[in-house]
mmCIF file with all atom_site columns, C-alpha atoms in Angstrom:
data_model
loop_
_atom_site.group_PDB
_atom_site.id
_atom_site.type_symbol
_atom_site.label_atom_id
_atom_site.label_alt_id
_atom_site.label_comp_id
_atom_site.label_asym_id
_atom_site.label_entity_id
_atom_site.label_seq_id
_atom_site.pdbx_PDB_ins_code
_atom_site.Cartn_x
_atom_site.Cartn_y
_atom_site.Cartn_z
_atom_site.occupancy
_atom_site.B_iso_or_equiv
_atom_site.pdbx_formal_charge
_atom_site.auth_seq_id
_atom_site.auth_comp_id
_atom_site.auth_asym_id
_atom_site.auth_atom_id
_atom_site.pdbx_PDB_model_num
ATOM 1   C CA . MET A 1 1   ? -52.020  -1.306  23.999  1.00 55.00 ? 1   MET A CA 1
ATOM 2   C CA . LYS A 1 2   ? -55.773  -1.169  24.655  1.00 49.00 ? 2   LYS A CA 1
ATOM 3   C CA . ARG A 1 3   ? -55.939  2.100   22.747  1.00 52.00 ? 3   ARG A CA 1
ATOM 4   C CA . TYR A 1 4   ? -54.148  0.472   19.802  1.00 50.00 ? 4   TYR A CA 1
ATOM 5   C CA . TYR A 1 5   ? -56.642  -2.403  19.668  1.00 51.00 ? 5   TYR A CA 1
ATOM 6   C CA . GLY A 1 6   ? -59.537  0.058   19.951  1.00 51.00 ? 6   GLY A CA 1
ATOM 7   C CA . ILE A 1 7   ? -58.313  2.000   16.922  1.00 50.00 ? 7   ILE A CA 1
ATOM 8   C CA . LEU A 1 8   ? -57.736  -1.247  14.985  1.00 50.00 ? 8   LEU A CA 1
ATOM 9   C CA . ILE A 1 9   ? -61.254  -2.524  15.688  1.00 52.00 ? 9   ILE A CA 1
ATOM 10  C CA . THR A 1 10  ? -62.735  0.845   14.616  1.00 52.00 ? 10  THR A CA 1
ATOM 11  C CA . LEU A 1 11  ? -60.820  0.726   11.304  1.00 52.00 ? 11  LEU A CA 1
ATOM 12  C CA . VAL A 1 12  ? -61.992  -2.837  10.646  1.00 49.00 ? 12  VAL A CA 1
ATOM 13  C CA . LEU A 1 13  ? -65.634  -1.895  11.268  1.00 50.00 ? 13  LEU A CA 1
ATOM 14  C CA . LEU A 1 14  ? -65.398  1.175   9.006   1.00 49.00 ? 14  LEU A CA 1
ATOM 15  C CA . THR A 1 15  ? -63.822  -0.912  6.218   1.00 51.00 ? 15  THR A CA 1
ATOM 16  C CA . ALA A 1 16  ? -66.502  -3.595  6.490   1.00 49.00 ? 16  ALA A CA 1
ATOM 17  C CA . ASN A 1 17  ? -69.243  -0.963  6.316   1.00 51.00 ? 17  ASN A CA 1
ATOM 18  C CA . ALA A 1 18  ? -67.695  0.614   3.209   1.00 48.00 ? 18  ALA A CA 1
ATOM 19  C CA . MET A 1 19  ? -67.465  -2.768  1.488   1.00 48.00 ? 19  MET A CA 1
ATOM 20  C CA . THR A 1 20  ? -71.179  -3.407  1.990   1.00 49.00 ? 20  THR A CA 1
ATOM 21  C CA . GLN A 1 21  ? -72.183  -0.094  0.446   1.00 53.00 ? 21  GLN A CA 1
ATOM 22  C CA . PRO A 1 22  ? -73.146  -0.102  -3.278  1.00 49.00 ? 22  PRO A CA 1
ATOM 23  C CA . MET A 1 23  ? -70.562  1.398   -5.609  1.00 48.00 ? 23  MET A CA 1
ATOM 24  C CA . PRO A 1 24  ? -71.550  4.899   -6.830  1.00 48.00 ? 24  PRO A CA 1
ATOM 25  C CA . GLY A 1 25  ? -72.985  4.757   -10.354 1.00 43.00 ? 25  GLY A CA 1
ATOM 26  C CA . SER A 1 26  ? -73.487  0.995   -10.321 1.00 43.00 ? 26  SER A CA 1
ATOM 27  C CA . LEU A 1 27  ? -76.697  -0.883  -11.124 1.00 40.00 ? 27  LEU A CA 1
ATOM 28  C CA . GLN A 1 28  ? -76.913  -1.776  -7.435  1.00 47.00 ? 28  GLN A CA 1
ATOM 29  C CA . GLN A 1 29  ? -76.725  1.916   -6.543  1.00 48.00 ? 29  GLN A CA 1
ATOM 30  C CA . LEU A 1 30  ? -79.453  2.658   -9.101  1.00 43.00 ? 30  LEU A CA 1
ATOM 31  C CA . TRP A 1 31  ? -81.665  0.051   -7.404  1.00 43.00 ? 31  TRP A CA 1
ATOM 32  C CA . GLU A 1 32  ? -80.965  1.455   -3.946  1.00 53.00 ? 32  GLU A CA 1
ATOM 33  C CA . ASP A 1 33  ? -81.757  4.994   -5.114  1.00 49.00 ? 33  ASP A CA 1
ATOM 34  C CA . THR A 1 34  ? -85.038  4.141   -6.842  1.00 45.00 ? 34  THR A CA 1
ATOM 35  C CA . LYS A 1 35  ? -86.522  1.102   -5.056  1.00 47.00 ? 35  LYS A CA 1
ATOM 36  C CA . ASP A 1 36  ? -88.720  3.242   -2.783  1.00 50.00 ? 36  ASP A CA 1
ATOM 37  C CA . LYS A 1 37  ? -89.679  5.836   -5.398  1.00 45.00 ? 37  LYS A CA 1
ATOM 38  C CA . ASP A 1 38  ? -92.909  5.887   -7.360  1.00 45.00 ? 38  ASP A CA 1
ATOM 39  C CA . VAL A 1 39  ? -91.544  6.538   -10.847 1.00 48.00 ? 39  VAL A CA 1
ATOM 40  C CA . THR A 1 40  ? -94.118  7.402   -13.508 1.00 57.00 ? 40  THR A CA 1
ATOM 41  C CA . PRO A 1 41  ? -92.799  7.416   -17.103 1.00 58.00 ? 41  PRO A CA 1
ATOM 42  C CA . ASN A 1 42  ? -93.266  10.560  -19.159 1.00 69.00 ? 42  ASN A CA 1
ATOM 43  C CA . PRO A 1 43  ? -95.475  9.516   -22.125 1.00 65.00 ? 43  PRO A CA 1
ATOM 44  C CA . ARG A 1 44  ? -93.694  11.959  -24.459 1.00 76.00 ? 44  ARG A CA 1
ATOM 45  C CA . THR A 1 45  ? -90.101  10.935  -23.721 1.00 88.00 ? 45  THR A CA 1
ATOM 46  C CA . LEU A 1 46  ? -88.199  7.690   -24.189 1.00 94.00 ? 46  LEU A CA 1
ATOM 47  C CA . ILE A 1 47  ? -84.573  6.769   -23.523 1.00 93.00 ? 47  ILE A CA 1
ATOM 48  C CA . ILE A 1 48  ? -82.850  4.208   -25.729 1.00 96.00 ? 48  ILE A CA 1
ATOM 49  C CA . TYR A 1 49  ? -79.614  3.029   -24.172 1.00 94.00 ? 49  TYR A CA 1
ATOM 50  C CA . ARG A 1 50  ? -76.902  1.087   -25.995 1.00 94.00 ? 50  ARG A CA 1
ATOM 51  C CA . PRO A 1 51  ? -74.485  -0.393  -23.426 1.00 91.00 ? 51  PRO A CA 1
ATOM 52  C CA . GLN A 1 52  ? -70.793  -0.582  -24.143 1.00 87.00 ? 52  GLN A CA 1
ATOM 53  C CA . ASN A 1 53  ? -69.067  -3.697  -25.480 1.00 84.00 ? 53  ASN A CA 1
ATOM 54  C CA . ASN A 1 54  ? -65.403  -4.392  -26.098 1.00 78.00 ? 54  ASN A CA 1
ATOM 55  C CA . GLY A 1 55  ? -63.824  -4.225  -29.511 1.00 77.00 ? 55  GLY A CA 1
ATOM 56  C CA . THR A 1 56  ? -64.522  -2.251  -32.662 1.00 86.00 ? 56  THR A CA 1
ATOM 57  C CA . ILE A 1 57  ? -68.250  -3.050  -32.428 1.00 91.00 ? 57  ILE A CA 1
ATOM 58  C CA . ASN A 1 58  ? -68.533  -0.011  -30.150 1.00 90.00 ? 58  ASN A CA 1
ATOM 59  C CA . ASP A 1 59  ? -67.759  2.305   -33.041 1.00 92.00 ? 59  ASP A CA 1
ATOM 60  C CA . VAL A 1 60  ? -70.238  0.689   -35.442 1.00 96.00 ? 60  VAL A CA 1
ATOM 61  C CA . ARG A 1 61  ? -73.289  2.925   -35.430 1.00 96.00 ? 61  ARG A CA 1
ATOM 62  C CA . CYS A 1 62  ? -76.860  1.687   -35.464 1.00 98.00 ? 62  CYS A CA 1
ATOM 63  C CA . PHE A 1 63  ? -79.329  4.154   -36.978 1.00 98.00 ? 63  PHE A CA 1
ATOM 64  C CA . LEU A 1 64  ? -82.847  4.764   -35.726 1.00 98.00 ? 64  LEU A CA 1
ATOM 65  C CA . ARG A 1 65  ? -85.856  4.023   -37.897 1.00 98.00 ? 65  ARG A CA 1
ATOM 66  C CA . LEU A 1 66  ? -89.186  5.232   -36.486 1.00 98.00 ? 66  LEU A CA 1
ATOM 67  C CA . GLU A 1 67  ? -92.377  4.208   -38.266 1.00 98.00 ? 67  GLU A CA 1
ATOM 68  C CA . ASP A 1 68  ? -96.034  4.903   -37.611 1.00 97.00 ? 68  ASP A CA 1
ATOM 69  C CA . GLU A 1 69  ? -98.730  2.201   -37.480 1.00 94.00 ? 69  GLU A CA 1
ATOM 70  C CA . ASN A 1 70  ? -98.989  2.198   -41.278 1.00 95.00 ? 70  ASN A CA 1
ATOM 71  C CA . GLY A 1 71  ? -95.266  1.683   -41.826 1.00 95.00 ? 71  GLY A CA 1
ATOM 72  C CA . ASN A 1 72  ? -94.496  5.268   -42.837 1.00 97.00 ? 72  ASN A CA 1
ATOM 73  C CA . ASP A 1 73  ? -91.050  6.556   -41.877 1.00 97.00 ? 73  ASP A CA 1
ATOM 74  C CA . VAL A 1 74  ? -91.624  9.343   -39.331 1.00 97.00 ? 74  VAL A CA 1
ATOM 75  C CA . THR A 1 75  ? -88.125  9.437   -37.853 1.00 97.00 ? 75  THR A CA 1
ATOM 76  C CA . LYS A 1 76  ? -87.686  13.143  -38.514 1.00 93.00 ? 76  LYS A CA 1
ATOM 77  C CA . THR A 1 77  ? -91.322  14.259  -38.348 1.00 95.00 ? 77  THR A CA 1
ATOM 78  C CA . SER A 1 78  ? -92.662  12.656  -35.158 1.00 96.00 ? 78  SER A CA 1
ATOM 79  C CA . CYS A 1 79  ? -89.700  12.967  -32.811 1.00 94.00 ? 79  CYS A CA 1
ATOM 80  C CA . THR A 1 80  ? -86.689  15.011  -31.895 1.00 94.00 ? 80  THR A CA 1
ATOM 81  C CA . ALA A 1 81  ? -83.672  13.534  -30.146 1.00 95.00 ? 81  ALA A CA 1
ATOM 82  C CA . ALA A 1 82  ? -80.466  14.300  -28.297 1.00 93.00 ? 82  ALA A CA 1
ATOM 83  C CA . TYR A 1 83  ? -77.791  11.991  -26.935 1.00 92.00 ? 83  TYR A CA 1
ATOM 84  C CA . GLU A 1 84  ? -75.299  11.666  -24.123 1.00 90.00 ? 84  GLU A CA 1
ATOM 85  C CA . TRP A 1 85  ? -72.339  9.452   -23.290 1.00 89.00 ? 85  TRP A CA 1
ATOM 86  C CA . ILE A 1 86  ? -72.898  7.005   -20.445 1.00 84.00 ? 86  ILE A CA 1
ATOM 87  C CA . THR A 1 87  ? -70.351  5.466   -18.094 1.00 73.00 ? 87  THR A CA 1
ATOM 88  C CA . ASP A 1 88  ? -71.102  2.473   -15.871 1.00 56.00 ? 88  ASP A CA 1
ATOM 89  C CA . ASN A 1 89  ? -69.154  0.117   -13.663 1.00 43.00 ? 89  ASN A CA 1
ATOM 90  C CA . MET A 1 90  ? -69.539  -2.986  -15.820 1.00 40.00 ? 90  MET A CA 1
ATOM 91  C CA . LEU A 1 91  ? -67.420  -1.690  -18.697 1.00 41.00 ? 91  LEU A CA 1
ATOM 92  C CA . ARG A 1 92  ? -65.610  1.577   -19.212 1.00 43.00 ? 92  ARG A CA 1
ATOM 93  C CA . ARG A 1 93  ? -64.894  3.350   -22.453 1.00 43.00 ? 93  ARG A CA 1
ATOM 94  C CA . PRO A 1 94  ? -61.648  5.378   -22.602 1.00 43.00 ? 94  PRO A CA 1
ATOM 95  C CA . GLY A 1 95  ? -62.411  9.009   -21.826 1.00 43.00 ? 95  GLY A CA 1
ATOM 96  C CA . LEU A 1 96  ? -65.672  8.339   -20.017 1.00 41.00 ? 96  LEU A CA 1
ATOM 97  C CA . GLY A 1 97  ? -66.067  9.312   -16.391 1.00 40.00 ? 97  GLY A CA 1
ATOM 98  C CA . GLN A 1 98  ? -64.896  12.829  -17.203 1.00 41.00 ? 98  GLN A CA 1
ATOM 99  C CA . PRO A 1 99  ? -66.979  16.026  -17.452 1.00 41.00 ? 99  PRO A CA 1
ATOM 100 C CA . GLY A 1 100 ? -69.552  15.685  -20.227 1.00 53.00 ? 100 GLY A CA 1
ATOM 101 C CA . THR A 1 101 ? -70.459  12.089  -19.453 1.00 59.00 ? 101 THR A CA 1
ATOM 102 C CA . THR A 1 102 ? -73.283  10.728  -17.319 1.00 62.00 ? 102 THR A CA 1
ATOM 103 C CA . SER A 1 103 ? -73.169  7.833   -14.872 1.00 61.00 ? 103 SER A CA 1
ATOM 104 C CA . PHE A 1 104 ? -75.739  5.105   -15.528 1.00 59.00 ? 104 PHE A CA 1
ATOM 105 C CA . SER A 1 105 ? -77.519  5.843   -12.256 1.00 56.00 ? 105 SER A CA 1
ATOM 106 C CA . ASN A 1 106 ? -78.212  9.404   -13.473 1.00 61.00 ? 106 ASN A CA 1
ATOM 107 C CA . ILE A 1 107 ? -79.458  8.452   -16.921 1.00 60.00 ? 107 ILE A CA 1
ATOM 108 C CA . PHE A 1 108 ? -83.030  9.533   -16.101 1.00 61.00 ? 108 PHE A CA 1
ATOM 109 C CA . GLN A 1 109 ? -82.134  13.074  -15.032 1.00 60.00 ? 109 GLN A CA 1
ATOM 110 C CA . ARG A 1 110 ? -81.612  14.484  -18.562 1.00 58.00 ? 110 ARG A CA 1
ATOM 111 C CA . ASN A 1 111 ? -78.813  16.847  -17.579 1.00 59.00 ? 111 ASN A CA 1
ATOM 112 C CA . PRO A 1 112 ? -78.870  19.601  -20.243 1.00 58.00 ? 112 PRO A CA 1
ATOM 113 C CA . ARG A 1 113 ? -75.120  20.094  -19.879 1.00 66.00 ? 113 ARG A CA 1
ATOM 114 C CA . ASN A 1 114 ? -74.462  16.543  -21.093 1.00 76.00 ? 114 ASN A CA 1
ATOM 115 C CA . LEU A 1 115 ? -77.118  16.308  -23.818 1.00 86.00 ? 115 LEU A CA 1
ATOM 116 C CA . ILE A 1 116 ? -75.880  16.809  -27.378 1.00 90.00 ? 116 ILE A CA 1
ATOM 117 C CA . THR A 1 117 ? -78.293  17.584  -30.209 1.00 91.00 ? 117 THR A CA 1
ATOM 118 C CA . TYR A 1 118 ? -78.004  15.348  -33.253 1.00 94.00 ? 118 TYR A CA 1
ATOM 119 C CA . LYS A 1 119 ? -76.857  17.267  -36.319 1.00 90.00 ? 119 LYS A CA 1
ATOM 120 C CA . ARG A 1 120 ? -78.216  14.836  -38.878 1.00 90.00 ? 120 ARG A CA 1
ATOM 121 C CA . ASN A 1 121 ? -79.146  11.167  -38.403 1.00 95.00 ? 121 ASN A CA 1
ATOM 122 C CA . TYR A 1 122 ? -80.262  9.665   -35.100 1.00 97.00 ? 122 TYR A CA 1
ATOM 123 C CA . PHE A 1 123 ? -77.791  6.923   -34.189 1.00 97.00 ? 123 PHE A CA 1
ATOM 124 C CA . LEU A 1 124 ? -76.196  5.086   -31.276 1.00 97.00 ? 124 LEU A CA 1
ATOM 125 C CA . SER A 1 125 ? -72.669  3.874   -30.674 1.00 95.00 ? 125 SER A CA 1
ATOM 126 C CA . GLY A 1 126 ? -71.564  1.855   -27.678 1.00 92.00 ? 126 GLY A CA 1
ATOM 127 C CA . ALA A 1 127 ? -72.066  3.693   -24.351 1.00 90.00 ? 127 ALA A CA 1
ATOM 128 C CA . MET A 1 128 ? -74.577  6.182   -25.750 1.00 92.00 ? 128 MET A CA 1
ATOM 129 C CA . ALA A 1 129 ? -78.117  6.988   -24.652 1.00 93.00 ? 129 ALA A CA 1
ATOM 130 C CA . MET A 1 130 ? -80.659  8.607   -26.966 1.00 94.00 ? 130 MET A CA 1
ATOM 131 C CA . HIS A 1 131 ? -83.298  10.851  -25.418 1.00 93.00 ? 131 HIS A CA 1
ATOM 132 C CA . MET A 1 132 ? -86.373  11.010  -27.654 1.00 94.00 ? 132 MET A CA 1
ATOM 133 C CA . ASN A 1 133 ? -89.285  13.435  -27.535 1.00 94.00 ? 133 ASN A CA 1
ATOM 134 C CA . LEU A 1 134 ? -92.256  11.854  -29.298 1.00 95.00 ? 134 LEU A CA 1
ATOM 135 C CA . LYS A 1 135 ? -95.567  13.077  -30.566 1.00 95.00 ? 135 LYS A CA 1
ATOM 136 C CA . PRO A 1 136 ? -98.482  11.085  -29.103 1.00 95.00 ? 136 PRO A CA 1
ATOM 137 C CA . GLY A 1 137 ? -99.143  7.856   -30.964 1.00 95.00 ? 137 GLY A CA 1
ATOM 138 C CA . ARG A 1 138 ? -98.080  4.288   -31.629 1.00 96.00 ? 138 ARG A CA 1
ATOM 139 C CA . TYR A 1 139 ? -94.710  3.598   -33.192 1.00 97.00 ? 139 TYR A CA 1
ATOM 140 C CA . LYS A 1 140 ? -92.512  0.831   -34.537 1.00 98.00 ? 140 LYS A CA 1
ATOM 141 C CA . ILE A 1 141 ? -88.922  1.346   -33.396 1.00 98.00 ? 141 ILE A CA 1
ATOM 142 C CA . SER A 1 142 ? -86.023  -0.394  -35.122 1.00 98.00 ? 142 SER A CA 1
ATOM 143 C CA . PHE A 1 143 ? -82.319  0.094   -35.867 1.00 98.00 ? 143 PHE A CA 1
ATOM 144 C CA . TYR A 1 144 ? -80.186  -0.673  -38.901 1.00 98.00 ? 144 TYR A CA 1
ATOM 145 C CA . THR A 1 145 ? -76.575  -0.389  -40.082 1.00 98.00 ? 145 THR A CA 1
ATOM 146 C CA . PRO A 1 146 ? -75.786  -0.055  -43.802 1.00 97.00 ? 146 PRO A CA 1
ATOM 147 C CA . VAL A 1 147 ? -72.857  -1.994  -45.231 1.00 96.00 ? 147 VAL A CA 1
ATOM 148 C CA . ASP A 1 148 ? -70.791  1.156   -45.729 1.00 95.00 ? 148 ASP A CA 1
ATOM 149 C CA . GLN A 1 149 ? -71.044  1.944   -42.002 1.00 95.00 ? 149 GLN A CA 1
ATOM 150 C CA . GLN A 1 150 ? -69.683  -1.399  -40.728 1.00 94.00 ? 150 GLN A CA 1
ATOM 151 C CA . PHE A 1 151 ? -65.954  -0.478  -40.746 1.00 87.00 ? 151 PHE A CA 1
ATOM 152 C CA . ASN A 1 152 ? -64.804  -3.727  -42.431 1.00 84.00 ? 152 ASN A CA 1
ATOM 153 C CA . PHE A 1 153 ? -66.538  -5.862  -39.816 1.00 90.00 ? 153 PHE A CA 1
ATOM 154 C CA . GLU A 1 154 ? -65.322  -9.470  -39.860 1.00 89.00 ? 154 GLU A CA 1
ATOM 155 C CA . TYR A 1 155 ? -68.293  -11.825 -39.998 1.00 92.00 ? 155 TYR A CA 1
ATOM 156 C CA . PRO A 1 156 ? -67.922  -14.989 -37.891 1.00 91.00 ? 156 PRO A CA 1
ATOM 157 C CA . THR A 1 157 ? -68.761  -17.290 -40.820 1.00 89.00 ? 157 THR A CA 1
ATOM 158 C CA . GLU A 1 158 ? -66.102  -17.295 -43.498 1.00 88.00 ? 158 GLU A CA 1
ATOM 159 C CA . GLY A 1 159 ? -67.342  -16.250 -46.928 1.00 88.00 ? 159 GLY A CA 1
ATOM 160 C CA . THR A 1 160 ? -70.333  -14.266 -45.652 1.00 92.00 ? 160 THR A CA 1
ATOM 161 C CA . ARG A 1 161 ? -71.045  -11.319 -47.918 1.00 93.00 ? 161 ARG A CA 1
ATOM 162 C CA . PRO A 1 162 ? -71.667  -8.042  -46.053 1.00 93.00 ? 162 PRO A CA 1
ATOM 163 C CA . PHE A 1 163 ? -75.344  -7.242  -45.584 1.00 96.00 ? 163 PHE A CA 1
ATOM 164 C CA . GLU A 1 164 ? -77.370  -4.503  -43.924 1.00 97.00 ? 164 GLU A CA 1
ATOM 165 C CA . TRP A 1 165 ? -77.845  -5.191  -40.249 1.00 97.00 ? 165 TRP A CA 1
ATOM 166 C CA . LYS A 1 166 ? -81.406  -4.918  -38.984 1.00 97.00 ? 166 LYS A CA 1
ATOM 167 C CA . SER A 1 167 ? -82.960  -5.191  -35.568 1.00 98.00 ? 167 SER A CA 1
ATOM 168 C CA . ASN A 1 168 ? -86.245  -6.596  -34.418 1.00 97.00 ? 168 ASN A CA 1
ATOM 169 C CA . ILE A 1 169 ? -89.205  -4.190  -34.301 1.00 97.00 ? 169 ILE A CA 1
ATOM 170 C CA . PHE A 1 170 ? -90.133  -2.795  -30.904 1.00 97.00 ? 170 PHE A CA 1
ATOM 171 C CA . GLU A 1 171 ? -93.698  -1.489  -30.756 1.00 96.00 ? 171 GLU A CA 1
ATOM 172 C CA . TYR A 1 172 ? -94.143  1.539   -28.527 1.00 96.00 ? 172 TYR A CA 1
ATOM 173 C CA . ASP A 1 173 ? -97.304  3.368   -27.517 1.00 95.00 ? 173 ASP A CA 1
ATOM 174 C CA . THR A 1 174 ? -97.054  6.751   -25.795 1.00 94.00 ? 174 THR A CA 1
ATOM 175 C CA . ALA A 1 175 ? -100.374 5.916   -24.088 1.00 93.00 ? 175 ALA A CA 1
ATOM 176 C CA . ASN A 1 176 ? -98.593  3.011   -22.344 1.00 91.00 ? 176 ASN A CA 1
ATOM 177 C CA . PRO A 1 177 ? -95.121  4.445   -21.808 1.00 90.00 ? 177 PRO A CA 1
ATOM 178 C CA . THR A 1 178 ? -91.910  3.061   -20.383 1.00 90.00 ? 178 THR A CA 1
ATOM 179 C CA . THR A 1 179 ? -88.782  4.925   -19.326 1.00 89.00 ? 179 THR A CA 1
ATOM 180 C CA . VAL A 1 180 ? -85.887  3.167   -21.046 1.00 91.00 ? 180 VAL A CA 1
ATOM 181 C CA . ILE A 1 181 ? -85.308  0.382   -23.579 1.00 95.00 ? 181 ILE A CA 1
ATOM 182 C CA . PHE A 1 182 ? -82.022  -1.214  -24.635 1.00 95.00 ? 182 PHE A CA 1
ATOM 183 C CA . VAL A 1 183 ? -80.411  -1.959  -28.006 1.00 96.00 ? 183 VAL A CA 1
ATOM 184 C CA . SER A 1 184 ? -77.430  -4.305  -28.308 1.00 95.00 ? 184 SER A CA 1
ATOM 185 C CA . PRO A 1 185 ? -75.483  -6.165  -31.016 1.00 95.00 ? 185 PRO A CA 1
ATOM 186 C CA . THR A 1 186 ? -76.531  -9.756  -31.573 1.00 94.00 ? 186 THR A CA 1
ATOM 187 C CA . ALA A 1 187 ? -74.111  -12.656 -31.151 1.00 91.00 ? 187 ALA A CA 1
ATOM 188 C CA . ASN A 1 188 ? -74.090  -16.312 -32.144 1.00 90.00 ? 188 ASN A CA 1
ATOM 189 C CA . ASP A 1 189 ? -73.925  -19.278 -29.753 1.00 89.00 ? 189 ASP A CA 1
ATOM 190 C CA . ASN A 1 190 ? -70.148  -18.941 -29.562 1.00 88.00 ? 190 ASN A CA 1
ATOM 191 C CA . GLY A 1 191 ? -70.360  -15.319 -28.468 1.00 87.00 ? 191 GLY A CA 1
ATOM 192 C CA . PHE A 1 192 ? -69.185  -13.745 -31.734 1.00 90.00 ? 192 PHE A CA 1
ATOM 193 C CA . TYR A 1 193 ? -71.059  -10.770 -33.134 1.00 93.00 ? 193 TYR A CA 1
ATOM 194 C CA . ASN A 1 194 ? -72.972  -11.868 -36.216 1.00 93.00 ? 194 ASN A CA 1
ATOM 195 C CA . GLY A 1 195 ? -74.382  -8.656  -37.674 1.00 95.00 ? 195 GLY A CA 1
ATOM 196 C CA . GLY A 1 196 ? -77.631  -7.475  -36.153 1.00 96.00 ? 196 GLY A CA 1
ATOM 197 C CA . TRP A 1 197 ? -79.281  -5.573  -33.327 1.00 97.00 ? 197 TRP A CA 1
ATOM 198 C CA . TYR A 1 198 ? -81.785  -6.497  -30.662 1.00 96.00 ? 198 TYR A CA 1
ATOM 199 C CA . ILE A 1 199 ? -84.157  -4.150  -28.837 1.00 97.00 ? 199 ILE A CA 1
ATOM 200 C CA . ASP A 1 200 ? -85.651  -5.100  -25.499 1.00 95.00 ? 200 ASP A CA 1
ATOM 201 C CA . TYR A 1 201 ? -87.116  -3.520  -22.400 1.00 91.00 ? 201 TYR A CA 1
ATOM 202 C CA . LYS A 1 202 ? -84.673  -5.597  -20.311 1.00 89.00 ? 202 LYS A CA 1
ATOM 203 C CA . ALA A 1 203 ? -80.961  -4.899  -19.937 1.00 84.00 ? 203 ALA A CA 1
ATOM 204 C CA . PRO A 1 204 ? -78.821  -7.398  -21.903 1.00 82.00 ? 204 PRO A CA 1
ATOM 205 C CA . LYS A 1 205 ? -76.766  -10.125 -20.278 1.00 73.00 ? 205 LYS A CA 1
ATOM 206 C CA . TYR A 1 206 ? -72.989  -10.111 -20.510 1.00 55.00 ? 206 TYR A CA 1
ATOM 207 C CA . SER A 1 207 ? -70.385  -12.840 -20.850 1.00 40.00 ? 207 SER A CA 1
ATOM 208 C CA . HIS A 1 208 ? -66.698  -11.963 -21.227 1.00 37.00 ? 208 HIS A CA 1
ATOM 209 C CA . ASN A 1 209 ? -67.605  -8.413  -22.217 1.00 40.00 ? 209 ASN A CA 1
ATOM 210 C CA . ARG A 1 210 ? -69.865  -9.559  -25.045 1.00 44.00 ? 210 ARG A CA 1
ATOM 211 C CA . THR A 1 211 ? -73.568  -9.002  -25.299 1.00 46.00 ? 211 THR A CA 1
ATOM 212 C CA . ILE A 1 212 ? -75.372  -12.327 -25.427 1.00 45.00 ? 212 ILE A CA 1
ATOM 213 C CA . ILE A 1 213 ? -78.713  -12.237 -27.223 1.00 45.00 ? 213 ILE A CA 1
ATOM 214 C CA . LYS A 1 214 ? -80.709  -15.443 -27.591 1.00 41.00 ? 214 LYS A CA 1
#
């Protein structure tokens, strides 16, 4: 009987220890892995991550527009880019978590096996990360979605005529680099997507699997 209770207590302690450990690939795990590291951003590289959301909004692409200080479009002349699919523990896209995808905690490792070179335009769908290689300089980063790329999106206000979605402008200087920025679909006060994108250096907040931008 004593041996039985000894085994039971051991199992309880092991279970409690496992429950207190961060889940692999989670944001908590990312914090645990990097909190004691001195991470210095590479001034020539930038990651733009678009987290996953539920619904057809995931498949609506937002296209990169990169401009110099004078407003000239230098998307194809001042940078090259590749992308990868990202899986995290907040939301999961069908098919992710298999070979060829990257967990969020490994987003900074630039695994060549998972990076895919863009064939034409630089774009992001839900659960994608863009890895950019930039020439030195100051840039204005924005995203847009033409009407013909919105897949019959239903606007929250009845009678709204389709329009080109545009993001805010994020100014980036390779002399003052960061590692990753985020782009997400905008939503109104009721949580419905309203046609737009928002770029920020902070990860977006979530409510019922919708990105809330205010």
